[in-house]
PDB file of C-alpha atoms in Angstrom:
ATOM      1  CA  MET A 250     -13.549 -14.588   2.645  1.00 87.00           C
ATOM      2  CA  ASP A 251     -11.021 -14.281   5.485  1.00 96.00           C
ATOM      3  CA  ASP A 252      -7.976 -12.031   5.975  1.00 97.00           C
ATOM      4  CA  ALA A 253      -5.701 -14.400   4.041  1.00 97.00           C
ATOM      5  CA  GLY A 254      -8.098 -14.450   1.099  1.00 97.00           C
ATOM      6  CA  PHE A 255      -8.358 -10.663   0.879  1.00 98.00           C
ATOM      7  CA  MET A 256      -4.584 -10.365   1.268  1.00 98.00           C
ATOM      8  CA  ALA A 257      -4.208 -12.736  -1.694  1.00 98.00           C
ATOM      9  CA  LEU A 258      -6.238 -10.244  -3.758  1.00 98.00           C
ATOM     10  CA  ALA A 259      -3.974  -7.395  -2.615  1.00 98.00           C
ATOM     11  CA  LEU A 260      -0.905  -9.499  -3.438  1.00 98.00           C
ATOM     12  CA  ALA A 261      -2.260 -10.153  -6.944  1.00 98.00           C
ATOM     13  CA  GLN A 262      -2.441  -6.368  -7.394  1.00 98.00           C
ATOM     14  CA  ALA A 263       1.157  -6.039  -6.156  1.00 98.00           C
ATOM     15  CA  GLN A 264       2.314  -8.737  -8.572  1.00 98.00           C
ATOM     16  CA  THR A 265       0.613  -6.947 -11.467  1.00 98.00           C
ATOM     17  CA  GLY A 266       2.343  -3.722 -10.464  1.00 97.00           C
ATOM     18  CA  PHE A 267       5.698  -5.490 -10.354  1.00 97.00           C
ATOM     19  CA  GLU A 268       5.108  -6.942 -13.822  1.00 97.00           C
ATOM     20  CA  GLU A 269       4.253  -3.444 -15.089  1.00 97.00           C
ATOM     21  CA  GLY A 270       7.622  -2.182 -13.814  1.00 95.00           C
ATOM     22  CA  GLY A 271       6.209  -0.450 -10.757  1.00 95.00           C
ATOM     23  CA  VAL A 272       6.518  -0.774  -7.005  1.00 96.00           C
ATOM     24  CA  PRO A 273       4.822  -4.012  -5.875  1.00 97.00           C
ATOM     25  CA  VAL A 274       2.364  -2.782  -3.274  1.00 98.00           C
ATOM     26  CA  GLY A 275      -1.254  -3.784  -3.638  1.00 98.00           C
ATOM     27  CA  ALA A 276      -4.347  -2.970  -1.617  1.00 98.00           C
ATOM     28  CA  VAL A 277      -8.021  -3.828  -1.392  1.00 98.00           C
ATOM     29  CA  LEU A 278     -10.821  -2.179   0.561  1.00 98.00           C
ATOM     30  CA  VAL A 279     -13.485  -4.406   2.046  1.00 98.00           C
ATOM     31  CA  GLY A 280     -16.777  -3.119   3.360  1.00 97.00           C
ATOM     32  CA  VAL A 281     -19.350  -4.278   5.800  1.00 89.00           C
ATOM     33  CA  GLU A 282     -20.201  -7.971   5.592  1.00 89.00           C
ATOM     34  CA  GLY A 283     -16.971  -8.715   3.710  1.00 94.00           C
ATOM     35  CA  ARG A 284     -17.968  -7.104   0.427  1.00 96.00           C
ATOM     36  CA  LEU A 285     -15.017  -6.190  -1.802  1.00 97.00           C
ATOM     37  CA  LEU A 286     -15.317  -2.486  -2.622  1.00 98.00           C
ATOM     38  CA  GLY A 287     -12.249  -2.108  -4.810  1.00 97.00           C
ATOM     39  CA  ALA A 288      -8.590  -2.807  -5.416  1.00 98.00           C
ATOM     40  CA  GLY A 289      -5.509  -0.894  -6.468  1.00 98.00           C
ATOM     41  CA  ARG A 290      -1.753  -0.977  -6.693  1.00 98.00           C
ATOM     42  CA  ASN A 291       1.176   1.386  -6.540  1.00 97.00           C
ATOM     43  CA  ARG A 292       1.222   3.158  -9.925  1.00 97.00           C
ATOM     44  CA  ARG A 293       3.812   5.877  -9.269  1.00 95.00           C
ATOM     45  CA  VAL A 294       6.074   4.662 -12.071  1.00 95.00           C
ATOM     46  CA  GLN A 295       3.344   3.651 -14.499  1.00 96.00           C
ATOM     47  CA  GLN A 296       1.388   6.922 -14.194  1.00 96.00           C
ATOM     48  CA  ASN A 297       4.249   9.276 -13.323  1.00 95.00           C
ATOM     49  CA  ASP A 298       2.206  10.204 -10.256  1.00 95.00           C
ATOM     50  CA  PRO A 299       4.136  10.836  -7.028  1.00 91.00           C
ATOM     51  CA  ILE A 300       1.201  10.012  -4.742  1.00 93.00           C
ATOM     52  CA  ALA A 301      -0.160   6.924  -6.516  1.00 96.00           C
ATOM     53  CA  HIS A 302       0.762   4.513  -3.720  1.00 96.00           C
ATOM     54  CA  GLY A 303      -1.152   1.238  -3.518  1.00 97.00           C
ATOM     55  CA  GLU A 304      -3.498   2.365  -0.769  1.00 98.00           C
ATOM     56  CA  MET A 305      -4.173   5.694  -2.479  1.00 97.00           C
ATOM     57  CA  ASP A 306      -4.850   4.015  -5.826  1.00 98.00           C
ATOM     58  CA  CYS A 307      -7.227   1.574  -4.160  1.00 98.00           C
ATOM     59  CA  LEU A 308      -9.208   4.359  -2.499  1.00 98.00           C
ATOM     60  CA  ARG A 309      -9.348   6.336  -5.754  1.00 97.00           C
ATOM     61  CA  ARG A 310     -10.732   3.301  -7.558  1.00 97.00           C
ATOM     62  CA  VAL A 311     -13.314   2.674  -4.847  1.00 97.00           C
ATOM     63  CA  GLY A 312     -14.469   6.257  -5.236  1.00 96.00           C
ATOM     64  CA  ARG A 313     -16.177   8.507  -2.772  1.00 95.00           C
ATOM     65  CA  LEU A 314     -17.884   6.877   0.185  1.00 96.00           C
ATOM     66  CA  ARG A 315     -20.056   8.779   2.617  1.00 95.00           C
ATOM     67  CA  SER A 316     -18.505   6.783   5.444  1.00 96.00           C
ATOM     68  CA  TYR A 317     -15.667   4.314   5.841  1.00 97.00           C
ATOM     69  CA  ALA A 318     -17.137   2.889   9.065  1.00 96.00           C
ATOM     70  CA  GLY A 319     -16.891  -0.867   9.094  1.00 96.00           C
ATOM     71  CA  THR A 320     -14.295  -1.047   6.307  1.00 98.00           C
ATOM     72  CA  THR A 321     -10.980  -2.852   6.320  1.00 98.00           C
ATOM     73  CA  LEU A 322      -8.021  -1.863   4.177  1.00 98.00           C
ATOM     74  CA  TYR A 323      -5.725  -4.726   3.195  1.00 98.00           C
ATOM     75  CA  THR A 324      -2.270  -3.688   2.048  1.00 98.00           C
ATOM     76  CA  THR A 325       0.731  -5.824   1.218  1.00 98.00           C
ATOM     77  CA  LEU A 326       3.162  -3.478   3.004  1.00 97.00           C
ATOM     78  CA  THR A 327       2.976  -1.264   6.085  1.00 96.00           C
ATOM     79  CA  PRO A 328       1.554   2.116   5.010  1.00 96.00           C
ATOM     80  CA  CYS A 329       3.832   5.134   4.683  1.00 93.00           C
ATOM     81  CA  MET A 330       2.975   8.398   6.435  1.00 94.00           C
ATOM     82  CA  MET A 331       1.006   9.709   3.431  1.00 94.00           C
ATOM     83  CA  CYS A 332      -1.174   6.604   3.272  1.00 96.00           C
ATOM     84  CA  THR A 333      -1.440   6.499   7.069  1.00 97.00           C
ATOM     85  CA  GLY A 334      -2.739  10.057   7.021  1.00 97.00           C
ATOM     86  CA  THR A 335      -5.357   9.120   4.458  1.00 97.00           C
ATOM     87  CA  ILE A 336      -6.463   6.121   6.529  1.00 98.00           C
ATOM     88  CA  LEU A 337      -6.865   8.411   9.540  1.00 98.00           C
ATOM     89  CA  GLN A 338      -8.489  11.227   7.558  1.00 97.00           C
ATOM     90  CA  PHE A 339     -11.304   8.978   6.396  1.00 97.00           C
ATOM     91  CA  GLY A 340     -11.633   6.960   9.590  1.00 97.00           C
ATOM     92  CA  ILE A 341     -10.834   3.533   8.185  1.00 98.00           C
ATOM     93  CA  PRO A 342     -11.086   1.500  11.402  1.00 98.00           C
ATOM     94  CA  ARG A 343      -9.033  -1.567  10.489  1.00 98.00           C
ATOM     95  CA  VAL A 344      -5.868  -2.167   8.458  1.00 98.00           C
ATOM     96  CA  VAL A 345      -4.469  -5.594   7.662  1.00 98.00           C
ATOM     97  CA  ILE A 346      -0.810  -5.566   6.596  1.00 98.00           C
ATOM     98  CA  GLY A 347       0.804  -8.316   4.568  1.00 98.00           C
ATOM     99  CA  GLU A 348       4.312  -7.713   5.889  1.00 97.00           C
ATOM    100  CA  ASN A 349       6.311  -5.132   7.798  1.00 96.00           C
ATOM    101  CA  ARG A 350       9.869  -6.471   7.482  1.00 93.00           C
ATOM    102  CA  SER A 351      10.691  -4.578   4.277  1.00 90.00           C
ATOM    103  CA  PHE A 352       9.427  -1.219   5.555  1.00 90.00           C
ATOM    104  CA  ALA A 353       8.646  -0.223   9.139  1.00 85.00           C
ATOM    105  CA  GLY A 354       5.950   2.271   8.174  1.00 85.00           C
ATOM    106  CA  ASN A 355       3.567   3.763  10.678  1.00 90.00           C
ATOM    107  CA  GLU A 356       1.776   0.969  12.487  1.00 94.00           C
ATOM    108  CA  GLY A 357       2.285   2.593  15.879  1.00 94.00           C
ATOM    109  CA  PHE A 358       0.877   5.899  14.672  1.00 96.00           C
ATOM    110  CA  LEU A 359      -2.246   4.108  13.402  1.00 98.00           C
ATOM    111  CA  ARG A 360      -2.689   2.159  16.636  1.00 97.00           C
ATOM    112  CA  GLU A 361      -2.236   5.292  18.777  1.00 97.00           C
ATOM    113  CA  ARG A 362      -5.176   6.804  16.918  1.00 97.00           C
ATOM    114  CA  GLY A 363      -7.484   3.857  17.425  1.00 98.00           C
ATOM    115  CA  VAL A 364      -7.015   1.910  14.201  1.00 98.00           C
ATOM    116  CA  LYS A 365      -6.998  -1.845  14.659  1.00 98.00           C
ATOM    117  CA  VAL A 366      -3.833  -3.079  12.924  1.00 98.00           C
ATOM    118  CA  THR A 367      -3.196  -6.723  12.081  1.00 98.00           C
ATOM    119  CA  VAL A 368       0.123  -7.885  10.605  1.00 97.00           C
ATOM    120  CA  LEU A 369      -0.081 -11.214   8.772  1.00 98.00           C
ATOM    121  CA  ASP A 370       3.687 -11.564   8.167  1.00 96.00           C
ATOM    122  CA  ASP A 371       2.861 -13.133   4.807  1.00 97.00           C
ATOM    123  CA  PRO A 372       5.949 -14.771   3.247  1.00 97.00           C
ATOM    124  CA  ALA A 373       4.737 -14.156  -0.325  1.00 98.00           C
ATOM    125  CA  CYS A 374       4.268 -10.415   0.316  1.00 98.00           C
ATOM    126  CA  ALA A 375       7.756 -10.222   1.839  1.00 97.00           C
ATOM    127  CA  ALA A 376       9.385 -12.217  -0.963  1.00 97.00           C
ATOM    128  CA  LEU A 377       7.928 -10.018  -3.706  1.00 97.00           C
ATOM    129  CA  MET A 378       8.986  -6.797  -1.988  1.00 96.00           C
ATOM    130  CA  GLN A 379      12.462  -8.107  -1.197  1.00 95.00           C
ATOM    131  CA  ARG A 380      12.922  -9.123  -4.828  1.00 96.00           C
ATOM    132  CA  PHE A 381      11.864  -5.654  -5.939  1.00 96.00           C
ATOM    133  CA  GLN A 382      14.206  -3.959  -3.451  1.00 93.00           C
ATOM    134  CA  ARG A 383      17.135  -6.041  -4.766  1.00 94.00           C
ATOM    135  CA  GLU A 384      16.334  -5.481  -8.439  1.00 95.00           C
ATOM    136  CA  ARG A 385      15.253  -1.817  -8.370  1.00 93.00           C
ATOM    137  CA  PRO A 386      16.732  -0.148  -5.279  1.00 90.00           C
ATOM    138  CA  GLU A 387      16.657   3.308  -6.857  1.00 90.00           C
ATOM    139  CA  VAL A 388      12.898   3.145  -7.482  1.00 91.00           C
ATOM    140  CA  TRP A 389      12.330   1.840  -3.967  1.00 88.00           C
ATOM    141  CA  ALA A 390      14.356   4.723  -2.472  1.00 87.00           C
ATOM    142  CA  GLU A 391      12.336   7.197  -4.522  1.00 85.00           C
ATOM    143  CA  ASP A 392       9.041   5.640  -3.428  1.00 83.00           C
ATOM    144  CA  ILE A 393       9.798   5.989   0.286  1.00 82.00           C
ATOM    145  CA  GLY A 394      11.137   9.516  -0.088  1.00 80.00           C
ATOM    146  CA  GLU A 395      14.852   8.887   0.267  1.00 80.00           C
ATOM    147  CA  VAL A 396      17.081  11.477  -1.379  1.00 66.00           C
ATOM    148  CA  PRO A 397      18.388  10.194  -4.726  1.00 60.00           C
ATOM    149  CA  GLU A 398      22.115  10.158  -5.450  1.00 60.00           C
ATOM    150  CA  THR A 399      21.648  12.653  -8.303  1.00 61.00           C
ATOM    151  CA  PRO A 400      18.853  15.173  -8.891  1.00 58.00           C
ATOM    152  CA  PRO A 401      16.163  14.317 -11.441  1.00 58.00           C
ATOM    153  CA  THR A 402      16.720  15.503 -15.004  1.00 62.00           C
ATOM    154  CA  GLY A 403      16.159  19.245 -15.372  1.00 57.00           C
ATOM    155  CA  GLN A 404      16.755  20.025 -11.692  1.00 53.00           C
ATOM    156  CA  SER A 405      19.809  20.968  -9.716  1.00 45.00           C
TER     157      SER A 405
END
């Protein structure tokens, strides 16, 4: 399977997340020789878990690997700083991004540290995220760490 095929799998994860009421970011990790190791999606809303971004969920579902050499992480949206840090921590050498128009993310930071970054500029990835941002702007703001208008219940 090629980059477009693996991105289609990540996009299917994002679509499922959207249908579940969550943030539509999906990811898949592919190993040596193009073997699919696992898939995940942003589950922050569904699991009430502040760090369950798509890339993080994917890596959790893959489970522990002794080495990430030769792997490629496919993600529908440019990784945030938390996910970027995880990519760097485990030495994932290649990241393929579905789109970077909806969120600038940290592509430069990844590249500066030797990660090969490919941006597909996939119209379907962009359309799903743009729909989500229009329909649920408050959840999007929360997901990228923007300060909400009002504090969460029980806090001041």
